[in-house]
Amino acid sequence: MADEAIRVKVVCRVRPLNEKERASGDASIVNFPSPSCVALGQRMYTYDHVFQPVSTQVEVYTTSARPLVKDVLSGYNATIFAYGQTASGKTHTMEGVLESSEFRGIIPRIVGDIFEHIYAMDANLEIHIKISYFEIYMEKIRDLLDMTKSNLPIGESKTKVPYVKGITERFATSPEEVLAVVEEGKSNRKVAVTNMNAHSSRSHAVFLIAIKQENKETRQTLTGKLYLVDLAGSEKVEKTNAQGLTLEEAKTINKSLLALSNVIAALSEGNKPFIPYRDSKLTRVLQESLGGNARTTLIICCSPSPYNEAETKTTLMFGDRAKSIKNKVAVNVELTAEEWRRRFEKERETSQKLKFIVQQQDAELARWRAGESVPESERSRLKMKAVVAPTTAGESPAAVTAQGALGVNIPAAGLATPTATPIATPTPVQTRAFEEERTRLCQQQAEREAKEKAQALMKEVANCKLKLSQYETHNETLTSTLKRSELQKRDLEDSLHSLEGQLQDMRGKEESLTRVEREREQRTEGLEHVSRELEDLLEDAETLLPEAAGSPSGGHCWQGDADCSDNRAVQSSAFAD
Ligand SMILES: Nc1ncnc2c1ncn2[C@@H]1O[C@H](COP(=O)(O)OP(=O)(O)OP(=O)(O)O)[C@@H](O)[C@H]1O
């Protein structure tokens, strides 16, 4: 069965303000411009549907979950995730009050509907319903229906579908039995931990219903799996007053949600070759629900309280990204040997016809490409869709073509030899179909050229990126050299500064030396002057001595001699002058 691309459906539910929140102010989300739109701050967010605070449980169920009942019973896989911060209403939405007909959430309602459908189904069908319930906490998978299984591994089926190995599977034959299993799981979850609130906020609860239908006549089986997931609170661990948690624990708690965001981001980009499913247990277990074979609905739960505005915005953005994810769904059908053989024959026949059409069209396209105008009579007259898509039930597509729906009669043996095929005159409808086909081929060619151009551009971009990274490296080197030079400059400036200081000191010393020198010179000059005067005096004295020789003291001056002391006084005053 061909895969069908189905977008992940995203709905948003805004819960009402609780009493405490109401007492402390107005809600931050009040604007719902349309049934699929919600505004927060300046931004508007659009989803498949937005549920306002007044929405009821039955409204939420009818719009977001009920359509999946038929899908699961038709052999498709389906998943419903509830995402949002703690106390945003995830559990209220998924479980609600199990025993209240008004406040019951999605799980009890969907279980009820599944059984209603089953009770109305063909008596030839043998139906088995198996329930599993587990939680993922700190990257460990714990079976909520068998408390001895606290760290279950993940295995992979033959078709590469991950599953929890060794998980308990309970058979159920009525909604009451399923709900009893839900209650059992919930109470086990409570028993296992002392701090229920914090724990439930930080663990992911996964409820799985697997429905297998076996046709007693044909032995054909259909299997649909429904995952109902109440995710851990998406807020940062520190905001939940995570007491007694080590940093490692805090990181592990967030690991699954972070991995979920990364998987969603990678899938929403659409062209990523690698999706990091293996980064966490949650994304691994739910691999099929994200980009795989499942119809998936994501319910983003939002608090309207201004206190939670930042987290609400993150939640809205998470939902916005998830909108663009496309899953590839296919019915999980197991065929009997006879059906397999018939299908194989049919596929072989179809593939032979397709091969023939491709040959014809390739030949024609080659002629068009070579600039040749292919005459009407030589143009390809077969349409692929007519070969592939069945028209009436029970008729093989190949048979439809072979019967001449397009005016062509292809003998089975002659399929590989296109030249041997007789071509009838086409009707106007057929001509239009062929023209469309030709346009499609031309478009294909244009697309191919565009693709080549895109590839060349991508190469160019890659080159530019490489150059950019080289420039960046060079720039880094220059920056570090510049930094080094700056440091050297600063060192040199310091040295210069200290040398200038020393120079100034030396200049000061030089000035004082000059001053001292000048003083010394002045003193020397003074001394020379005195000595000159002394010499003059001596000369005078020598001139006066012969004259004094004629005096009574014979020219000598004696102690106690009054004239002599006068004489000395005269000499001293002469020196002083
Ligand atoms: N739409 C709603 N209408 C009325 N009450 C609601 C609604 N949504 C949530 N509540 C109430 O708000 C409280 C918190 O909701 P709930 O337990 O569902 O949050 P949660 O997101 O599952 O939190 P946690 O992550 O901690 O498990 C509950 O008392 C619940 O009954």
Coordinates of C-alpha atoms and ligand atoms in Angstrom, one line a residue:
M1 CA 0.0 0.0 0.0
A2 CA 1.4 3.4 -1.0
D3 CA 2.4 5.8 1.7
E4 CA 0.3 8.9 2.2
A5 CA 1.8 12.2 3.3
I6 CA -0.2 13.6 6.2
R7 CA 0.7 16.7 8.1
V8 CA 0.9 16.6 11.9
K9 CA -2.3 18.2 13.2
V10 CA -1.7 20.9 15.9
V11 CA -4.4 22.2 18.2
C12 CA -4.0 24.7 21.0
R13 CA -5.9 24.7 24.2
V14 CA -5.9 27.6 26.6
R15 CA -7.1 26.7 30.0
P16 CA -9.0 29.2 32.2
L17 CA -7.3 31.2 34.9
N18 CA -7.5 29.5 38.2
E19 CA -8.7 31.4 41.3
K20 CA -5.3 32.5 42.5
E21 CA -4.3 33.7 39.1
R22 CA -7.7 35.5 38.7
A23 CA -7.1 37.3 42.0
S24 CA -3.7 38.6 40.9
G25 CA -4.8 40.1 37.6
D26 CA -6.1 39.7 34.1
A27 CA -5.2 36.9 31.6
S28 CA -2.4 37.5 29.1
I29 CA -4.3 35.6 26.4
V30 CA -7.7 37.2 25.6
N31 CA -7.6 37.6 21.9
F32 CA -8.8 34.8 19.7
P33 CA -9.2 36.4 16.2
S34 CA -10.6 33.2 14.7
P35 CA -11.3 29.6 15.7
S36 CA -7.8 28.7 14.5
C37 CA -6.0 31.7 15.8
V38 CA -4.6 33.0 19.1
A39 CA -2.8 36.2 19.9
L40 CA -0.1 36.6 22.5
G41 CA 1.6 40.0 22.8
Q42 CA 2.1 41.4 19.3
R43 CA 2.1 37.9 17.6
M44 CA -0.6 35.8 16.2
Y45 CA -0.4 32.0 16.1
T46 CA -2.4 29.8 13.8
Y47 CA -3.1 26.1 14.3
D48 CA -5.6 23.6 13.0
H49 CA -7.9 24.7 15.9
V50 CA -7.7 26.8 19.0
F51 CA -9.7 26.0 22.0
Q52 CA -10.6 29.0 24.2
P53 CA -10.8 28.7 28.0
V54 CA -14.5 28.2 27.9
S55 CA -14.1 25.1 25.6
T56 CA -15.5 21.9 27.0
Q57 CA -13.9 18.4 27.2
V58 CA -16.3 17.1 24.7
E59 CA -15.5 19.9 22.2
V60 CA -11.8 19.2 22.5
Y61 CA -12.3 15.5 22.1
T62 CA -14.6 15.8 19.1
T63 CA -12.3 18.0 17.2
S64 CA -8.9 16.6 18.0
A65 CA -9.3 13.0 18.9
R66 CA -12.5 11.4 17.5
P67 CA -11.4 11.4 13.9
L68 CA -8.5 9.1 14.9
V69 CA -10.9 6.3 16.0
K70 CA -11.7 5.4 12.5
D71 CA -8.1 5.6 11.4
V72 CA -6.9 3.2 14.1
L73 CA -9.7 0.8 13.2
S74 CA -8.7 1.0 9.6
G75 CA -5.2 -0.2 10.4
Y76 CA -3.4 3.2 10.8
N77 CA -1.2 4.2 13.7
A78 CA -2.2 7.3 15.5
T79 CA -0.7 9.4 18.3
I80 CA -2.0 12.2 20.5
F81 CA 0.6 14.2 22.4
A82 CA -0.2 16.8 25.1
Y83 CA 2.6 19.3 25.4
G84 CA 2.9 22.3 27.7
Q85 CA 4.3 23.5 31.0
T86 CA 3.3 22.2 34.4
A87 CA -0.3 22.9 35.3
S88 CA -1.2 24.0 31.8
G89 CA -3.9 21.3 31.5
K90 CA -2.2 18.3 29.8
T91 CA -3.5 15.7 32.2
H92 CA -6.9 17.4 32.3
T93 CA -7.0 17.2 28.5
M94 CA -5.7 13.6 28.2
E95 CA -7.4 12.0 31.2
G96 CA -9.6 14.5 32.9
V97 CA -11.9 13.1 35.6
L98 CA -12.3 9.5 34.6
E99 CA -15.6 8.9 36.4
S100 CA -17.3 12.2 35.3
S101 CA -19.2 12.2 32.1
E102 CA -18.7 15.9 31.7
F103 CA -15.0 16.2 32.7
R104 CA -13.7 13.0 31.2
G105 CA -10.7 13.6 29.0
I106 CA -9.6 12.1 25.7
I107 CA -8.4 8.7 27.0
P108 CA -11.8 7.6 28.4
R109 CA -13.7 9.1 25.5
I110 CA -11.6 7.5 22.8
V111 CA -11.7 4.1 24.5
G112 CA -15.5 4.3 24.7
D113 CA -15.7 5.2 21.0
I114 CA -13.3 2.5 19.9
F115 CA -15.5 -0.1 21.6
E116 CA -18.7 1.3 20.1
H117 CA -17.2 1.0 16.6
I118 CA -15.9 -2.5 17.4
Y119 CA -19.3 -3.7 18.6
A120 CA -20.8 -2.5 15.3
M121 CA -18.2 -4.3 13.1
D122 CA -18.4 -7.3 10.9
A123 CA -18.9 -10.5 12.8
N124 CA -16.2 -12.1 10.6
L125 CA -13.6 -10.0 12.3
E126 CA -11.7 -11.3 15.3
I127 CA -10.5 -8.3 17.4
H128 CA -7.7 -8.2 20.0
I129 CA -7.1 -5.1 22.1
K130 CA -3.9 -4.9 24.0
I131 CA -3.1 -2.1 26.5
S132 CA 0.3 -1.0 27.8
Y133 CA 1.1 1.8 30.1
F134 CA 4.5 3.1 30.9
E135 CA 6.4 6.2 31.9
I136 CA 9.7 7.6 31.0
Y137 CA 11.5 9.3 33.8
M138 CA 15.2 10.2 33.9
E139 CA 15.7 8.3 30.6
K140 CA 14.3 5.1 32.2
I141 CA 11.2 3.3 30.9
R142 CA 9.1 2.0 33.8
D143 CA 6.2 -0.3 33.3
L144 CA 3.2 1.1 35.1
L145 CA 1.4 -2.3 35.0
D146 CA 4.3 -4.2 36.5
M147 CA 6.4 -2.4 39.0
T148 CA 9.3 -4.9 38.9
K149 CA 10.1 -3.6 35.4
S150 CA 11.8 -0.3 36.1
N151 CA 14.3 0.1 33.3
L152 CA 13.0 -1.6 30.1
P153 CA 15.1 -1.5 26.9
I154 CA 13.9 -0.5 23.5
G155 CA 14.0 -3.0 20.7
E156 CA 13.3 -2.9 17.0
S157 CA 10.9 -5.0 15.0
K158 CA 11.7 -6.7 11.7
T159 CA 10.4 -3.6 9.9
K160 CA 12.6 -1.4 12.0
V161 CA 9.9 0.0 14.2
P162 CA 11.0 0.7 17.7
Y163 CA 9.1 -0.8 20.6
V164 CA 9.5 -1.3 24.4
K165 CA 10.9 -4.7 25.0
G166 CA 9.2 -6.8 27.7
I167 CA 6.5 -4.3 28.4
T168 CA 3.3 -5.7 29.9
E169 CA 0.4 -6.1 27.5
R170 CA -3.1 -6.5 29.0
F171 CA -5.9 -7.8 26.9
A172 CA -9.2 -5.9 27.3
T173 CA -12.7 -6.6 26.0
S174 CA -14.6 -3.6 27.3
P175 CA -14.0 0.1 28.0
E176 CA -14.4 -0.6 31.7
E177 CA -11.4 -3.0 31.5
V178 CA -9.3 -0.5 29.7
L179 CA -10.2 2.2 32.3
A180 CA -9.4 -0.2 35.1
V181 CA -5.9 -0.6 33.6
V182 CA -5.6 3.2 33.4
E183 CA -6.4 3.5 37.1
E184 CA -4.0 0.7 38.0
G185 CA -1.2 2.5 36.1
K186 CA -2.0 5.8 37.7
S187 CA -2.0 4.3 41.2
N188 CA 1.3 2.5 40.6
R189 CA 2.7 5.9 39.4
K190 CA 1.6 7.4 42.7
V191 CA 3.0 4.6 44.9
A192 CA 6.4 4.7 43.2
V193 CA 7.2 8.3 44.2
T194 CA 6.6 10.3 47.3
N195 CA 6.3 13.7 45.5
M196 CA 3.6 12.9 43.0
N197 CA 3.3 16.5 41.7
A198 CA 6.8 17.0 40.9
H199 CA 7.2 13.5 39.5
S200 CA 4.2 13.6 37.2
S201 CA 5.4 17.0 35.9
R202 CA 8.8 15.6 35.0
S203 CA 7.9 12.2 33.5
H204 CA 6.3 11.3 30.3
A205 CA 3.3 9.0 30.6
V206 CA 2.6 6.9 27.5
F207 CA -0.6 4.9 27.2
L208 CA -0.8 2.5 24.2
I209 CA -3.8 0.7 22.8
A210 CA -3.0 -1.8 20.0
I211 CA -5.9 -3.1 18.0
K212 CA -5.5 -6.2 15.8
Q213 CA -8.4 -7.3 13.6
E214 CA -8.3 -10.6 11.8
N215 CA -10.7 -11.5 9.1
K216 CA -11.7 -15.1 9.9
E217 CA -12.4 -15.8 6.2
T218 CA -9.5 -14.2 4.4
R219 CA -7.1 -14.4 7.4
Q220 CA -6.0 -10.9 6.5
T221 CA -5.0 -8.8 9.6
L222 CA -5.1 -5.1 10.2
T223 CA -3.2 -3.6 13.1
G224 CA -3.6 -0.1 14.4
K225 CA -1.7 1.4 17.3
L226 CA -2.8 4.4 19.3
Y227 CA -0.3 6.2 21.5
L228 CA -1.7 8.7 24.0
V229 CA 1.1 10.7 25.5
D230 CA 1.0 13.1 28.5
L231 CA 4.4 14.8 28.2
A232 CA 6.5 16.1 31.1
G233 CA 6.1 19.8 31.9
S234 CA 8.0 21.8 29.3
E235 CA 9.2 24.5 31.7
K236 CA 12.8 24.8 32.8
V237 CA 13.5 22.6 35.8
E238 CA 14.6 25.5 38.0
K239 CA 11.1 27.1 37.7
T240 CA 9.5 24.0 39.3
N241 CA 11.6 24.5 42.5
A242 CA 13.3 21.2 41.7
Q243 CA 14.4 20.3 45.3
G244 CA 17.2 17.9 45.9
L245 CA 18.0 17.5 42.3
T246 CA 21.6 17.3 41.1
L247 CA 22.5 19.2 38.0
E248 CA 22.9 15.8 36.2
E249 CA 19.3 14.9 37.2
A250 CA 18.0 18.2 36.0
K251 CA 19.7 17.7 32.7
T252 CA 18.4 14.2 32.3
I253 CA 14.8 15.3 33.0
N254 CA 15.0 17.8 30.2
K255 CA 16.8 15.5 27.8
S256 CA 13.8 13.9 26.3
L257 CA 11.9 17.2 25.8
L258 CA 15.0 18.8 24.3
A259 CA 15.4 15.8 22.0
L260 CA 11.7 16.0 21.1
S261 CA 12.2 19.7 20.2
N262 CA 15.3 18.8 18.1
V263 CA 13.4 16.1 16.3
I264 CA 10.5 18.4 15.6
A265 CA 12.9 21.2 14.4
A266 CA 14.7 18.8 12.1
L267 CA 11.5 17.3 10.7
S268 CA 9.9 20.8 10.2
E269 CA 12.9 21.8 8.0
G270 CA 11.8 19.0 5.7
N271 CA 15.0 18.2 4.0
K272 CA 17.3 17.0 6.8
P273 CA 18.8 13.6 6.0
F274 CA 19.3 12.8 9.7
I275 CA 16.7 13.0 12.4
P276 CA 18.1 12.6 15.9
Y277 CA 15.5 10.1 17.2
R278 CA 18.1 8.1 19.1
D279 CA 18.9 11.1 21.4
S280 CA 16.3 10.1 23.9
K281 CA 14.0 7.2 24.9
L282 CA 10.9 9.3 24.3
T283 CA 11.8 10.2 20.7
R284 CA 13.0 6.7 20.0
V285 CA 9.8 5.0 21.3
L286 CA 7.6 7.5 19.4
Q287 CA 9.7 7.6 16.3
E288 CA 6.8 6.4 14.2
S289 CA 4.6 9.2 15.5
L290 CA 7.1 11.9 14.4
G291 CA 7.6 11.8 10.7
G292 CA 6.8 8.1 10.4
N293 CA 3.8 5.9 9.9
A294 CA 1.2 7.6 12.2
R295 CA -1.5 10.1 12.1
T296 CA -0.4 12.5 14.8
T297 CA -2.2 15.2 16.7
L298 CA -0.3 17.5 19.0
I299 CA -2.3 19.4 21.6
I300 CA -0.4 22.3 23.0
C301 CA -1.7 23.3 26.4
C302 CA -1.3 26.9 27.4
S303 CA -1.7 28.8 30.7
P304 CA -3.3 32.3 30.2
S305 CA -1.5 33.7 33.3
P306 CA 0.8 36.6 32.7
Y307 CA 3.3 34.9 35.1
N308 CA 3.6 32.1 32.6
E309 CA 3.8 34.2 29.5
A310 CA 7.4 33.3 28.6
E311 CA 6.6 29.6 28.8
T312 CA 3.4 30.0 26.9
K313 CA 5.2 31.7 24.1
T314 CA 7.7 28.8 23.9
T315 CA 4.8 26.4 23.8
L316 CA 3.1 28.3 21.0
M317 CA 6.3 28.4 19.0
F318 CA 6.8 24.6 19.6
G319 CA 3.4 24.0 18.1
D320 CA 4.1 26.4 15.2
R321 CA 7.2 24.3 14.2
A322 CA 5.4 21.0 14.6
K323 CA 2.7 22.1 12.1
S324 CA 5.0 21.6 9.2
I325 CA 5.9 18.0 10.0
K326 CA 4.6 15.5 7.5
N327 CA 4.2 11.9 8.4
K328 CA 3.9 9.1 5.9
V329 CA 1.0 6.9 6.8
A330 CA 0.1 3.5 5.5
V331 CA -2.3 0.8 6.6
N332 CA -0.6 -1.9 8.7
V333 CA -2.0 -4.9 6.8
E334 CA -0.9 -8.5 6.9
L335 CA -1.9 -10.4 3.8
T336 CA -2.5 -14.1 3.3
A337 CA -0.2 -16.0 1.0
E338 CA -2.8 -16.0 -1.8
E339 CA -3.3 -12.3 -1.5
W340 CA 0.5 -11.7 -1.5
R341 CA 0.7 -13.8 -4.7
R342 CA -2.1 -11.9 -6.4
R343 CA -0.7 -8.5 -5.4
F344 CA 2.7 -9.6 -6.7
E345 CA 1.3 -10.5 -10.1
K346 CA -0.5 -7.2 -10.3
E347 CA 2.5 -5.2 -9.4
R348 CA 4.7 -7.1 -11.9
E349 CA 2.1 -6.3 -14.7
T350 CA 1.9 -2.7 -13.7
S351 CA 5.7 -2.3 -13.6
Q352 CA 6.0 -3.8 -17.1
K353 CA 3.5 -1.2 -18.4
L354 CA 5.2 1.6 -16.6
K355 CA 8.6 0.6 -18.0
F356 CA 7.1 0.7 -21.5
I357 CA 5.5 4.1 -21.0
V358 CA 8.8 5.4 -19.6
Q359 CA 10.7 4.1 -22.7
Q360 CA 8.2 5.8 -25.0
Q361 CA 8.2 9.1 -23.1
D362 CA 12.0 9.1 -22.8
A363 CA 12.3 8.6 -26.5
E364 CA 9.9 11.4 -27.2
L365 CA 11.5 13.7 -24.6
A366 CA 14.9 13.1 -26.1
R367 CA 13.5 14.2 -29.5
W368 CA 11.9 17.4 -27.9
R369 CA 15.2 18.1 -26.2
A370 CA 17.1 17.8 -29.4
G371 CA 14.9 20.6 -30.7
E372 CA 12.9 18.3 -32.9
S373 CA 9.1 18.9 -33.1
V374 CA 7.5 15.5 -32.6
P375 CA 4.6 15.1 -35.0
E376 CA 1.2 14.4 -33.5
S377 CA 1.1 10.9 -34.8
E378 CA 4.4 9.9 -33.2
R379 CA 3.7 11.3 -29.7
S380 CA 3.5 9.1 -26.7
R381 CA -0.2 8.2 -26.1
L382 CA 0.0 6.5 -22.7
K383 CA -0.6 8.1 -19.3
M384 CA 1.1 6.7 -16.2
K385 CA -1.7 7.6 -13.8
A386 CA -4.1 5.4 -15.9
V387 CA -1.8 2.5 -15.3
V388 CA -1.1 3.1 -11.6
A389 CA -4.4 4.3 -10.3
P390 CA -7.2 1.7 -10.2
T391 CA -10.5 2.9 -11.6
T392 CA -13.1 0.3 -10.6
A393 CA -12.9 -1.9 -7.6
G394 CA -11.6 -5.4 -8.2
E395 CA -10.1 -4.4 -11.6
S396 CA -6.4 -4.5 -11.9
P397 CA -5.0 -1.1 -13.1
A398 CA -3.0 -2.9 -15.7
A399 CA -6.2 -4.5 -17.0
V400 CA -7.8 -1.1 -17.3
T401 CA -5.1 0.2 -19.5
A402 CA -4.9 -3.0 -21.5
Q403 CA -8.7 -2.9 -22.1
G404 CA -8.0 0.2 -24.1
A405 CA -9.1 3.0 -21.8
L406 CA -6.7 5.1 -23.8
G407 CA -7.4 3.5 -27.0
V408 CA -4.3 1.4 -26.8
N409 CA -4.1 -2.3 -26.8
I410 CA -0.8 -3.6 -25.5
P411 CA -0.2 -7.3 -25.8
A412 CA 1.4 -8.6 -22.7
A413 CA 4.2 -10.3 -24.6
G414 CA 4.9 -7.1 -26.6
L415 CA 5.3 -4.8 -23.6
A416 CA 9.1 -4.6 -23.8
T417 CA 9.0 -3.7 -27.6
P418 CA 7.3 -0.4 -27.9
T419 CA 7.8 -0.2 -31.7
A420 CA 5.5 -3.2 -32.1
T421 CA 2.6 -1.4 -30.4
P422 CA -0.2 -0.2 -32.7
I423 CA -1.4 3.3 -31.9
A424 CA -5.1 4.2 -32.5
T425 CA -6.3 7.7 -33.3
P426 CA -6.9 9.6 -29.9
T427 CA -10.2 11.1 -29.0
P428 CA -10.3 14.8 -27.9
V429 CA -10.3 13.8 -24.3
Q430 CA -7.3 11.6 -24.8
T431 CA -5.5 14.3 -26.7
R432 CA -6.0 16.7 -23.8
A433 CA -4.7 14.1 -21.5
F434 CA -1.6 13.6 -23.6
E435 CA -1.0 17.3 -23.9
E436 CA -1.2 17.6 -20.2
E437 CA 1.3 14.7 -20.0
R438 CA 3.6 16.5 -22.4
T439 CA 3.4 19.7 -20.5
R440 CA 4.2 17.7 -17.4
L441 CA 7.2 16.3 -19.1
C442 CA 8.4 19.7 -20.2
Q443 CA 7.8 21.0 -16.7
Q444 CA 9.8 18.0 -15.5
Q445 CA 12.6 19.0 -17.8
A446 CA 12.5 22.6 -16.6
E447 CA 12.5 21.4 -13.0
R448 CA 15.5 19.2 -13.7
E449 CA 17.3 22.2 -15.1
A450 CA 16.2 24.3 -12.1
K451 CA 17.5 21.5 -9.9
E452 CA 20.8 21.5 -11.7
K453 CA 21.0 25.3 -11.3
A454 CA 20.1 24.9 -7.6
Q455 CA 22.8 22.3 -7.2
A456 CA 25.3 24.6 -8.8
L457 CA 24.2 27.4 -6.6
M458 CA 24.4 25.2 -3.6
K459 CA 28.0 24.3 -4.6
E460 CA 28.7 28.0 -5.0
V461 CA 27.2 28.6 -1.5
A462 CA 29.3 25.8 -0.1
N463 CA 32.4 27.4 -1.7
C464 CA 31.5 30.7 -0.3
K465 CA 31.0 29.2 3.1
L466 CA 34.4 27.6 2.9
K467 CA 36.0 30.9 1.9
L468 CA 34.1 32.6 4.7
S469 CA 35.4 30.1 7.2
Q470 CA 38.9 30.6 5.8
Y471 CA 38.5 34.4 6.1
E472 CA 37.1 33.9 9.6
T473 CA 40.2 31.8 10.6
H474 CA 42.5 34.4 9.0
N475 CA 40.6 37.1 10.8
E476 CA 40.9 35.3 14.1
T477 CA 44.7 35.0 13.5
L478 CA 44.9 38.7 12.7
T479 CA 42.8 39.5 15.8
S480 CA 45.1 37.5 18.0
T481 CA 48.2 39.1 16.4
L482 CA 46.6 42.5 16.9
K483 CA 46.0 41.7 20.5
R484 CA 49.6 40.6 21.0
S485 CA 50.8 43.8 19.3
E486 CA 48.6 45.8 21.5
L487 CA 50.1 44.1 24.6
Q488 CA 53.6 44.8 23.2
K489 CA 52.7 48.4 22.5
R490 CA 51.4 48.8 26.0
D491 CA 54.7 47.3 27.4
L492 CA 56.7 49.6 25.3
E493 CA 54.6 52.6 26.4
D494 CA 55.2 51.6 30.0
S495 CA 59.0 51.4 29.4
L496 CA 59.0 54.7 27.6
H497 CA 57.1 56.3 30.4
S498 CA 59.6 55.0 33.0
L499 CA 62.6 56.1 30.8
E500 CA 61.0 59.6 30.5
G501 CA 60.8 59.6 34.3
Q502 CA 64.5 58.7 34.6
L503 CA 65.4 61.3 32.0
Q504 CA 63.6 64.0 33.9
D505 CA 65.5 62.9 37.1
M506 CA 68.8 63.1 35.3
R507 CA 67.9 66.5 33.9
G508 CA 67.2 67.7 37.4
K509 CA 70.5 66.3 38.6
E510 CA 72.2 67.9 35.6
E511 CA 70.7 71.3 36.5
S512 CA 71.8 71.1 40.1
L513 CA 75.3 70.1 39.0
T514 CA 75.4 73.1 36.7
R515 CA 74.3 75.3 39.6
V516 CA 77.0 73.8 41.9
E517 CA 79.6 74.2 39.1
R518 CA 78.6 77.8 38.7
E519 CA 78.9 78.4 42.5
R520 CA 82.3 76.7 42.5
E521 CA 83.4 79.0 39.7
Q522 CA 82.1 82.1 41.5
R523 CA 83.9 81.0 44.7
T524 CA 87.1 80.3 42.7
E525 CA 86.8 83.8 41.2
G526 CA 86.3 85.2 44.7
L527 CA 89.3 83.4 45.9
E528 CA 91.4 84.5 43.0
H529 CA 90.3 88.1 43.7
V530 CA 91.2 87.8 47.3
S531 CA 94.5 86.2 46.5
R532 CA 95.2 89.0 44.0
E533 CA 94.4 91.6 46.7
L534 CA 96.6 89.7 49.2
E535 CA 99.4 89.8 46.7
D536 CA 98.9 93.5 46.3
L537 CA 99.0 94.0 50.0
L538 CA 102.1 91.9 50.3
E539 CA 103.7 94.0 47.7
D540 CA 102.6 97.1 49.6
A541 CA 103.9 95.7 52.8
E542 CA 107.2 94.8 51.2
T543 CA 107.5 98.4 49.9
L544 CA 106.7 99.8 53.4
L545 CA 109.2 97.5 55.3
P546 CA 112.4 99.3 54.3
E547 CA 110.8 102.6 55.4
A548 CA 109.9 101.0 58.7
A549 CA 113.5 99.8 59.3
G550 CA 114.4 103.3 60.4
S551 CA 111.8 103.3 63.3
P552 CA 112.8 102.5 67.0
S553 CA 111.4 99.0 66.9
G554 CA 113.6 98.4 64.0
G555 CA 110.6 97.8 61.9
H556 CA 109.5 94.7 64.0
C557 CA 106.2 94.6 65.7
W558 CA 106.3 93.1 69.3
Q559 CA 103.6 91.9 71.5
G560 CA 102.2 94.5 73.8
D561 CA 103.4 97.2 71.5
A562 CA 100.5 99.6 71.1
D563 CA 101.8 101.0 67.7
C564 CA 102.2 97.5 66.5
S565 CA 98.7 96.3 67.4
D566 CA 97.4 99.3 65.5
N567 CA 99.5 98.3 62.7
R568 CA 98.0 94.8 62.6
A569 CA 94.6 96.3 62.8
V570 CA 95.4 98.3 59.7
Q571 CA 96.7 95.1 57.9
S572 CA 93.5 93.2 58.9
S573 CA 91.3 95.9 57.6
A574 CA 93.3 95.9 54.4
F575 CA 92.7 92.1 54.1
A576 CA 89.0 92.5 54.8
D577 CA 88.8 94.9 52.0
Ligands
LIG1 N1 -9.4 23.5 30.6 C1 -9.5 23.4 31.9 N2 -10.6 23.7 32.6 C2 -10.7 23.6 33.9 N3 -9.6 23.3 34.7 C3 -8.5 23.0 34.1 C4 -8.3 23.0 32.7 N4 -7.1 22.7 32.4 C5 -6.5 22.4 33.6 N5 -7.3 22.6 34.6 C6 -7.0 22.4 36.0 O1 -5.7 23.0 36.2 C7 -4.9 22.1 37.1 C8 -3.6 21.7 36.4 O2 -3.9 21.0 35.3 P1 -3.2 19.6 34.9 O3 -2.9 18.8 36.1 O4 -4.0 19.0 33.8 O5 -1.8 20.2 34.4 P2 -0.6 19.4 33.7 O6 -0.2 20.3 32.6 O7 -1.0 18.0 33.4 O8 0.5 19.5 34.8 P3 1.7 18.5 35.1 O9 2.7 18.7 34.0 O10 2.2 19.0 36.4 O11 1.2 17.1 35.2 C9 -5.8 21.0 37.5 O12 -6.4 21.2 38.7 C10 -6.8 20.9 36.4 O13 -8.0 20.4 36.8

